[in-house]
Coordinates of C-alpha atoms in Angstrom, one line a residue:
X899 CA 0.0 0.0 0.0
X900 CA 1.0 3.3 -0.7
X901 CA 1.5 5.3 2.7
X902 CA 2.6 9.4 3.4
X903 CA 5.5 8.6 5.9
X904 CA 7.9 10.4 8.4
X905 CA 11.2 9.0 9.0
X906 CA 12.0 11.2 11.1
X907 CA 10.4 14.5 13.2
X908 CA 10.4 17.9 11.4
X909 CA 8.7 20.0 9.0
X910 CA 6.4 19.3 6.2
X911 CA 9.4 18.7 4.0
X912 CA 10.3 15.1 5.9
X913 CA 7.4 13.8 4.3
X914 CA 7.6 10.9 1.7
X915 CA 5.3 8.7 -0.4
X916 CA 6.6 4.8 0.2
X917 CA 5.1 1.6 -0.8
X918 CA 4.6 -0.4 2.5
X919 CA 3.2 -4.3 2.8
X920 CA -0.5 -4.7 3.0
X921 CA -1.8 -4.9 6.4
X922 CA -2.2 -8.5 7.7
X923 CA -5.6 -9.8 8.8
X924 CA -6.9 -7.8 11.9
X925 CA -6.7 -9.0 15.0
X926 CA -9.4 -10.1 18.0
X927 CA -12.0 -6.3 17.9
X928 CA -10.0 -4.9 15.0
X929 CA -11.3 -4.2 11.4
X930 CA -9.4 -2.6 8.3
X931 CA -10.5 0.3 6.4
X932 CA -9.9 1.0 2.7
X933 CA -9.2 4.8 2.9
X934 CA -10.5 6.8 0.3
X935 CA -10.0 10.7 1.7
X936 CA -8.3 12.1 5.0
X937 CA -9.0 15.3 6.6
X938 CA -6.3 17.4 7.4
X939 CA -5.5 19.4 11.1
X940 CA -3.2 22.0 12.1
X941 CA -2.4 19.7 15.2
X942 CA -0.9 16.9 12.9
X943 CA 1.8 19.5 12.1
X944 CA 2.6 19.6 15.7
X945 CA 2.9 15.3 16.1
X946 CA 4.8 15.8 12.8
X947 CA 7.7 18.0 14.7
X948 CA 7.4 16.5 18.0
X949 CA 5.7 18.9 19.5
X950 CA 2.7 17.8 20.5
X951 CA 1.5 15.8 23.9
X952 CA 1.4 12.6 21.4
X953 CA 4.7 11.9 20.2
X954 CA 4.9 8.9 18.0
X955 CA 8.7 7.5 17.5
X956 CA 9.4 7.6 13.3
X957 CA 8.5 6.5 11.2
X958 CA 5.1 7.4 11.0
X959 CA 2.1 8.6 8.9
X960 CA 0.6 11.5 10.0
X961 CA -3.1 12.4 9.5
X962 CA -5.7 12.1 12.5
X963 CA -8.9 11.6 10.6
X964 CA -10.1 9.3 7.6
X965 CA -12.9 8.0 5.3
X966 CA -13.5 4.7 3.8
X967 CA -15.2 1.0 3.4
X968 CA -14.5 -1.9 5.5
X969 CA -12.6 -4.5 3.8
X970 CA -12.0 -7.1 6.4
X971 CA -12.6 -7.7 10.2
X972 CA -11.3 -9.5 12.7
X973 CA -13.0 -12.4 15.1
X974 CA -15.5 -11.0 17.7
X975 CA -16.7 -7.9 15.9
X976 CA -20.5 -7.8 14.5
X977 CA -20.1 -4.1 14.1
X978 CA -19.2 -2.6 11.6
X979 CA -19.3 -5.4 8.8
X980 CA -17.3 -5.4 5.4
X981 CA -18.7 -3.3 2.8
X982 CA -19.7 -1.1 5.4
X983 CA -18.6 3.1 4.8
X984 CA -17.1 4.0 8.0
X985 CA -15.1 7.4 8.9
X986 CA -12.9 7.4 12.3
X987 CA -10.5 9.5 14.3
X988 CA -6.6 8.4 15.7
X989 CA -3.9 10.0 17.3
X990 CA -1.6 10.3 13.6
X991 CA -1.1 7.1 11.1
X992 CA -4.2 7.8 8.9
X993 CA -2.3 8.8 5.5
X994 CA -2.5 6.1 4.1
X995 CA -4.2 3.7 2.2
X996 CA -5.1 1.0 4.7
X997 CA -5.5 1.4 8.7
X998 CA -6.2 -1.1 10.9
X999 CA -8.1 0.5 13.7
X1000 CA -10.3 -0.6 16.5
X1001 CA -13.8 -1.5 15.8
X1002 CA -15.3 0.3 18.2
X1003 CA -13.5 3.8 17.2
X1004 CA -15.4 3.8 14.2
X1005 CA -18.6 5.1 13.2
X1006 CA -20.7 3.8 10.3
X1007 CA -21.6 6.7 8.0
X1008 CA -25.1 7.7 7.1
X1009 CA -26.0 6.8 3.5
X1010 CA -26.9 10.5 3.2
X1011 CA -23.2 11.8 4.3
X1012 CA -20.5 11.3 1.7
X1013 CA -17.1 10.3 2.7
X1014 CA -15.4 13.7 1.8
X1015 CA -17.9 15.4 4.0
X1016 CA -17.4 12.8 6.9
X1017 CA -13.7 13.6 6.2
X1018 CA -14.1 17.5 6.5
X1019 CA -16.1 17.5 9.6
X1020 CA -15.3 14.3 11.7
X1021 CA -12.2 16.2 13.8
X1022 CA -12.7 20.0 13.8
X1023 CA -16.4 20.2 13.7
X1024 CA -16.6 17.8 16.4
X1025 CA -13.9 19.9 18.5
X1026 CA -16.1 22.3 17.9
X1027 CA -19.2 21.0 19.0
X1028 CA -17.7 19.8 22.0
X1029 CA -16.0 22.8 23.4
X1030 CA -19.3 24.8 23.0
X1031 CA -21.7 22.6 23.8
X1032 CA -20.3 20.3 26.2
X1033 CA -17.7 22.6 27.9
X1034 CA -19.0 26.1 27.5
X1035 CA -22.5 25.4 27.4
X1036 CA -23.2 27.8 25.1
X1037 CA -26.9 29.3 24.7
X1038 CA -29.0 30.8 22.5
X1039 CA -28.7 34.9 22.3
X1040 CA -24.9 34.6 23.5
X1041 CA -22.3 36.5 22.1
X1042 CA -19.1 34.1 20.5
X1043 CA -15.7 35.1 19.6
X1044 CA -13.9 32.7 17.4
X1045 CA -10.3 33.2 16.8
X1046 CA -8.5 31.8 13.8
X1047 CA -11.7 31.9 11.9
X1048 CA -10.2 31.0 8.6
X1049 CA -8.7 27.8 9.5
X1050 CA -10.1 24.5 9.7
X1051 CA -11.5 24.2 13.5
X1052 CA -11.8 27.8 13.6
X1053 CA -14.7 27.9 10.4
X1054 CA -16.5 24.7 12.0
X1055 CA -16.7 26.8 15.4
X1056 CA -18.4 29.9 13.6
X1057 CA -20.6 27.0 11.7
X1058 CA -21.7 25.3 15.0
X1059 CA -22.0 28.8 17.4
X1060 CA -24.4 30.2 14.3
X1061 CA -26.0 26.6 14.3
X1062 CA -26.5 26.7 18.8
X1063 CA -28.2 30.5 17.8
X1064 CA -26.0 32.7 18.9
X1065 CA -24.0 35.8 17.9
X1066 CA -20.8 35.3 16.4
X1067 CA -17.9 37.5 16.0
X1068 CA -15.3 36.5 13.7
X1069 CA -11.4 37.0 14.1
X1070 CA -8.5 36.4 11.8
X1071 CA -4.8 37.2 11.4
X1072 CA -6.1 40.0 8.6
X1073 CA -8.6 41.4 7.1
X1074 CA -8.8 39.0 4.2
X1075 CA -9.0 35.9 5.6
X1076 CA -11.7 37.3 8.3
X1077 CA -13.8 38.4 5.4
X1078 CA -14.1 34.5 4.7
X1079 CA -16.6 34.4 7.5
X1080 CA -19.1 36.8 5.9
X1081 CA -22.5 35.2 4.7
X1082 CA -21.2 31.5 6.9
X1083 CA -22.9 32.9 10.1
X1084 CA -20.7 35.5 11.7
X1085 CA -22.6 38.7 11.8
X1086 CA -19.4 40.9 12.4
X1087 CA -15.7 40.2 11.7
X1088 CA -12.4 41.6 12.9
X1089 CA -8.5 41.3 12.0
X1090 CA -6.1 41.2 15.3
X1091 CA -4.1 44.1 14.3
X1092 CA -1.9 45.7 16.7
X1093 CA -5.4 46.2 19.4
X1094 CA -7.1 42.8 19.6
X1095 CA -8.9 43.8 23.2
X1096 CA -10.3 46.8 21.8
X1097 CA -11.4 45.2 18.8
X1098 CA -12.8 42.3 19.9
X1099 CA -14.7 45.2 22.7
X1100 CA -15.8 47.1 19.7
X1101 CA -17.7 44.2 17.9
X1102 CA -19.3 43.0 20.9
X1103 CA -20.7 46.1 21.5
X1104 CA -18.2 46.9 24.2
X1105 CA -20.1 44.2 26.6
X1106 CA -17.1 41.5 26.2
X1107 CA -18.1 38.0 24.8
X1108 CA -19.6 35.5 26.3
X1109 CA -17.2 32.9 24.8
X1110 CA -14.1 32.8 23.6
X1111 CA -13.0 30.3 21.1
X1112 CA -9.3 30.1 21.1
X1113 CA -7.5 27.8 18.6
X1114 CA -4.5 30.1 18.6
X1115 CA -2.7 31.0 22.2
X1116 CA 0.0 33.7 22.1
X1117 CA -0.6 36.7 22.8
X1118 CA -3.8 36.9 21.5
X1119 CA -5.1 34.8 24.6
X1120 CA -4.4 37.3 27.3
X1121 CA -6.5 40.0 24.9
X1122 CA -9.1 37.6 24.5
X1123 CA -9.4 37.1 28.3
X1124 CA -9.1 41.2 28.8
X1125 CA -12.3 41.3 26.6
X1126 CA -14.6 38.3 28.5
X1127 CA -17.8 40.1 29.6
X1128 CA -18.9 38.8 33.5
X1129 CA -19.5 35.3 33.3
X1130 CA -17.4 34.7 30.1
X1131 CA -15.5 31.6 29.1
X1132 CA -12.4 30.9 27.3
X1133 CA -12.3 28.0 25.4
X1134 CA -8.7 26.6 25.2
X1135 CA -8.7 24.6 21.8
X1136 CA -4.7 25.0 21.2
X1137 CA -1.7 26.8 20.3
X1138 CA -1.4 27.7 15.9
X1139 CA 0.2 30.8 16.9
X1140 CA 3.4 28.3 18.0
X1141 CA 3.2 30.3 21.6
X1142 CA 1.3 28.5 24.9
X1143 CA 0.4 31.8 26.9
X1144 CA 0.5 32.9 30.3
X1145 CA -2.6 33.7 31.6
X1146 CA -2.7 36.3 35.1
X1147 CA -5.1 35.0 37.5
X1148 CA -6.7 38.0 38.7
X1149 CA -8.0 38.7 35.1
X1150 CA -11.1 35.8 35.5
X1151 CA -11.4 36.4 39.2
X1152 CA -12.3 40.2 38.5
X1153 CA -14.9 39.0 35.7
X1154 CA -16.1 36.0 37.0
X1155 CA -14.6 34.3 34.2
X1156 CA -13.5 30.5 33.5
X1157 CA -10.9 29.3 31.2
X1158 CA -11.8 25.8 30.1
X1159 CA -9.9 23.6 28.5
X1160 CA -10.8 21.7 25.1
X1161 CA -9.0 18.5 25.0
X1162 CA -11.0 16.6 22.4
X1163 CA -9.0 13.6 21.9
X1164 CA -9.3 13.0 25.8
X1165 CA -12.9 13.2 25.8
X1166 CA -13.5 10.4 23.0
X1167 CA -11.6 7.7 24.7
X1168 CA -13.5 8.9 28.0
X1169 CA -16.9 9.5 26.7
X1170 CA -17.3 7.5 23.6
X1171 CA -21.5 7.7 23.6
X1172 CA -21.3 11.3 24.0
X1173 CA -18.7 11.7 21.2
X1174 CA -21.5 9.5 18.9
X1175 CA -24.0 11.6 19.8
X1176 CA -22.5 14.9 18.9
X1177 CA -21.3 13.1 15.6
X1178 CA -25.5 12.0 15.2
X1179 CA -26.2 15.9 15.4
X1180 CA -23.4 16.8 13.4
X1181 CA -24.2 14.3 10.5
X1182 CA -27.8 15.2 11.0
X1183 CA -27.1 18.9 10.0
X1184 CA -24.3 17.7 6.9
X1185 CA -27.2 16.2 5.5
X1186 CA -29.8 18.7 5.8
X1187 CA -26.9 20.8 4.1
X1188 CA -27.2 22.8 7.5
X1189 CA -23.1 22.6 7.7
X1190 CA -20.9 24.6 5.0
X1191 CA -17.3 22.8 5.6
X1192 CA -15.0 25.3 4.6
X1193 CA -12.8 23.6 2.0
X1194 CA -9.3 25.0 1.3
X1195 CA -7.9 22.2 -1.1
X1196 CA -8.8 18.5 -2.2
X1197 CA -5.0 17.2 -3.1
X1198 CA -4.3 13.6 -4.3
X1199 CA -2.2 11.3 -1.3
X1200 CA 1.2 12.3 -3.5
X1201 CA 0.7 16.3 -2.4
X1202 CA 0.5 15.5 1.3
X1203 CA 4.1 17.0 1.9
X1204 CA 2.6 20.2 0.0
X1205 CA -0.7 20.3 2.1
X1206 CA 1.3 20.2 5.1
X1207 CA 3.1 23.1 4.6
X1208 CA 0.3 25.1 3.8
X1209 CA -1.1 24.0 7.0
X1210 CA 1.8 24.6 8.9
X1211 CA 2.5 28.1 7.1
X1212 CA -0.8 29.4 7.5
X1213 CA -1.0 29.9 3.9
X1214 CA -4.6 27.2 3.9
X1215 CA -8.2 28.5 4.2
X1216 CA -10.5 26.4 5.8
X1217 CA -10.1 22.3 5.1
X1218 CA -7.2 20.4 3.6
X1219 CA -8.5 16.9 2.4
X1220 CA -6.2 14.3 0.7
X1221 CA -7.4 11.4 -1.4
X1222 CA -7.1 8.2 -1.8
X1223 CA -9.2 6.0 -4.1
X1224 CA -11.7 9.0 -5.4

């Protein structure tokens, strides 16, 4: 099979197409997929160069979400069955064109979602979901901030905020890429600039926001805490700005603020039905076209290197997607 591999920890640049042996029959609660698209994440950059809380030893695929049919399953397993289209989510070593992955950290797509969408929305618009709904408890009429709006988990957290009814305010690193979140459900957008407190103030009506959705850390973090509103939470998704603040303590006291973290792989392997259930909702809405996955690129298994790099350069918009079997 034909795999995206790291020999060793770096950049985008250590990546390699190789051919590697088929995988053997699965074992006791395994299956194998046949991948036909992964979805790409700003977070695989970070396994990629070792700096990440999962650190695979090389060599290694990257990629943390896929697409595909079952092609074979191992003894004890009634569900999912072969023939079956299934889309799942692991820590890295899903470039490729065959994983063998546990049968229970699948989930059997809807006949109405097609694999490229399952492949779009299975990581960051699950994120998404689960920092707003499950961790900030977002309601109907509140006011969301969502940093890093142009980027993959950013786009699926002004999708899902819009989706949950309430108003969202959409920043990016300029004016350009926060113009992307016009007419997708953010009824005012922002660029940083040099005064991100003030401008996030200004669009919120100088109230603050209710939540913060922070995919980016850096500097930006302590402005995004300056401009909570009483009662407002800041959602800790990660770190794309390469920085992992510092955060003073009297800041949330003063506002009777929270800062809550978003650790999304975490909360599948703890709460598996809950992760379903979200995904149920999620698919739901895919299919009633109620989602508008931002795609940046869909790029053949041979440009992963090239996909990387926008992703790690900031130079992608939205969703990278690689294929595999069209």
């Amino acid at each position: 099979m034909k795999a995206l591999l790291a020999a060793r920890l770096g950049g985008p640049d250590v990546l390699e197409v190789v051919n590697l042996p088929d995988p053997a029959a699965p074992a006791a609660g395994e299956v194998v997929v046949a991948v036909s698209h992964i979805g790409l994440n700003f977070h695989d950059t970070l396994v990629l160069a070792g700096r990440h809380v999962v650190r695979p030893e090389p060599p290694f695929s990257p990629g943390s979400e896929y697409a595909g049919t079952v092609v074979a399953v191992g003894p004890g397993v009634v569900a999912p069955v072969v023939g079956d289209r299934v889309a799942g989510n692991e820590e890295f070593g899903c470039a490729r064109e065959f994983v063998v992955v546990r049968a229970d950290r699948v989930t059997v797509l809807p006949d109405d979602v097609t694999a490229q969408d399952a492949a779009t929305v299975l990581v960051t618009y699950a994120t998404a979901f689960h920092a707003l709904v499950q961790r900030a408890e977002t309601r109907p009429g509140e006011t969301v901030v969502v940093l890093g709006s142009a980027g993959g988990v950013g786009s699926a957290a002004v999708d899902i905020a819009d989706l949950l009814g309430a108003h969202v305010v959409a920043g990016a690193s300029s004016a350009e890429r926060a113009a992307s979140a016009v007419g997708r459900g953010a009824s005012a957008v922002f660029d940083y600039g040099t005064e991100a407190k003030q401008r996030i103030k200004a669009a919120t009506g100088g109230r603050g926001a209710d939540v913060v959705f922070d995919p980016v850390g850096g500097p930006l973090t302590d402005a995004a805490v300056r401009a909570l509103g009483w009662g407002g939470r800041l959602l800790i998704v990660g770190f794309a700005g390469g920085d992992i603040p510092a955060v003073k303590l009297n800041l949330p006291l003063v506002k009777g603020a929270a800062l809550v973290g978003v650790f999304f792989g975490e909360f599948v392997r703890r709460d598996r039905r809950r992760h379903e259930e979200n995904l149920a909702t999620i698919f739901r809405w895919s299919a009633a076209g109620k989602l508008r996955p931002y795609l940046s690129e869909v790029l053949p298994l041979a440009s992963g290197a090239q996909a990387y790099e926008a992703l790690a350069s900031g130079a992608a918009h939205g969703k990278i997607v690689l294929t595999v079997r069209p």
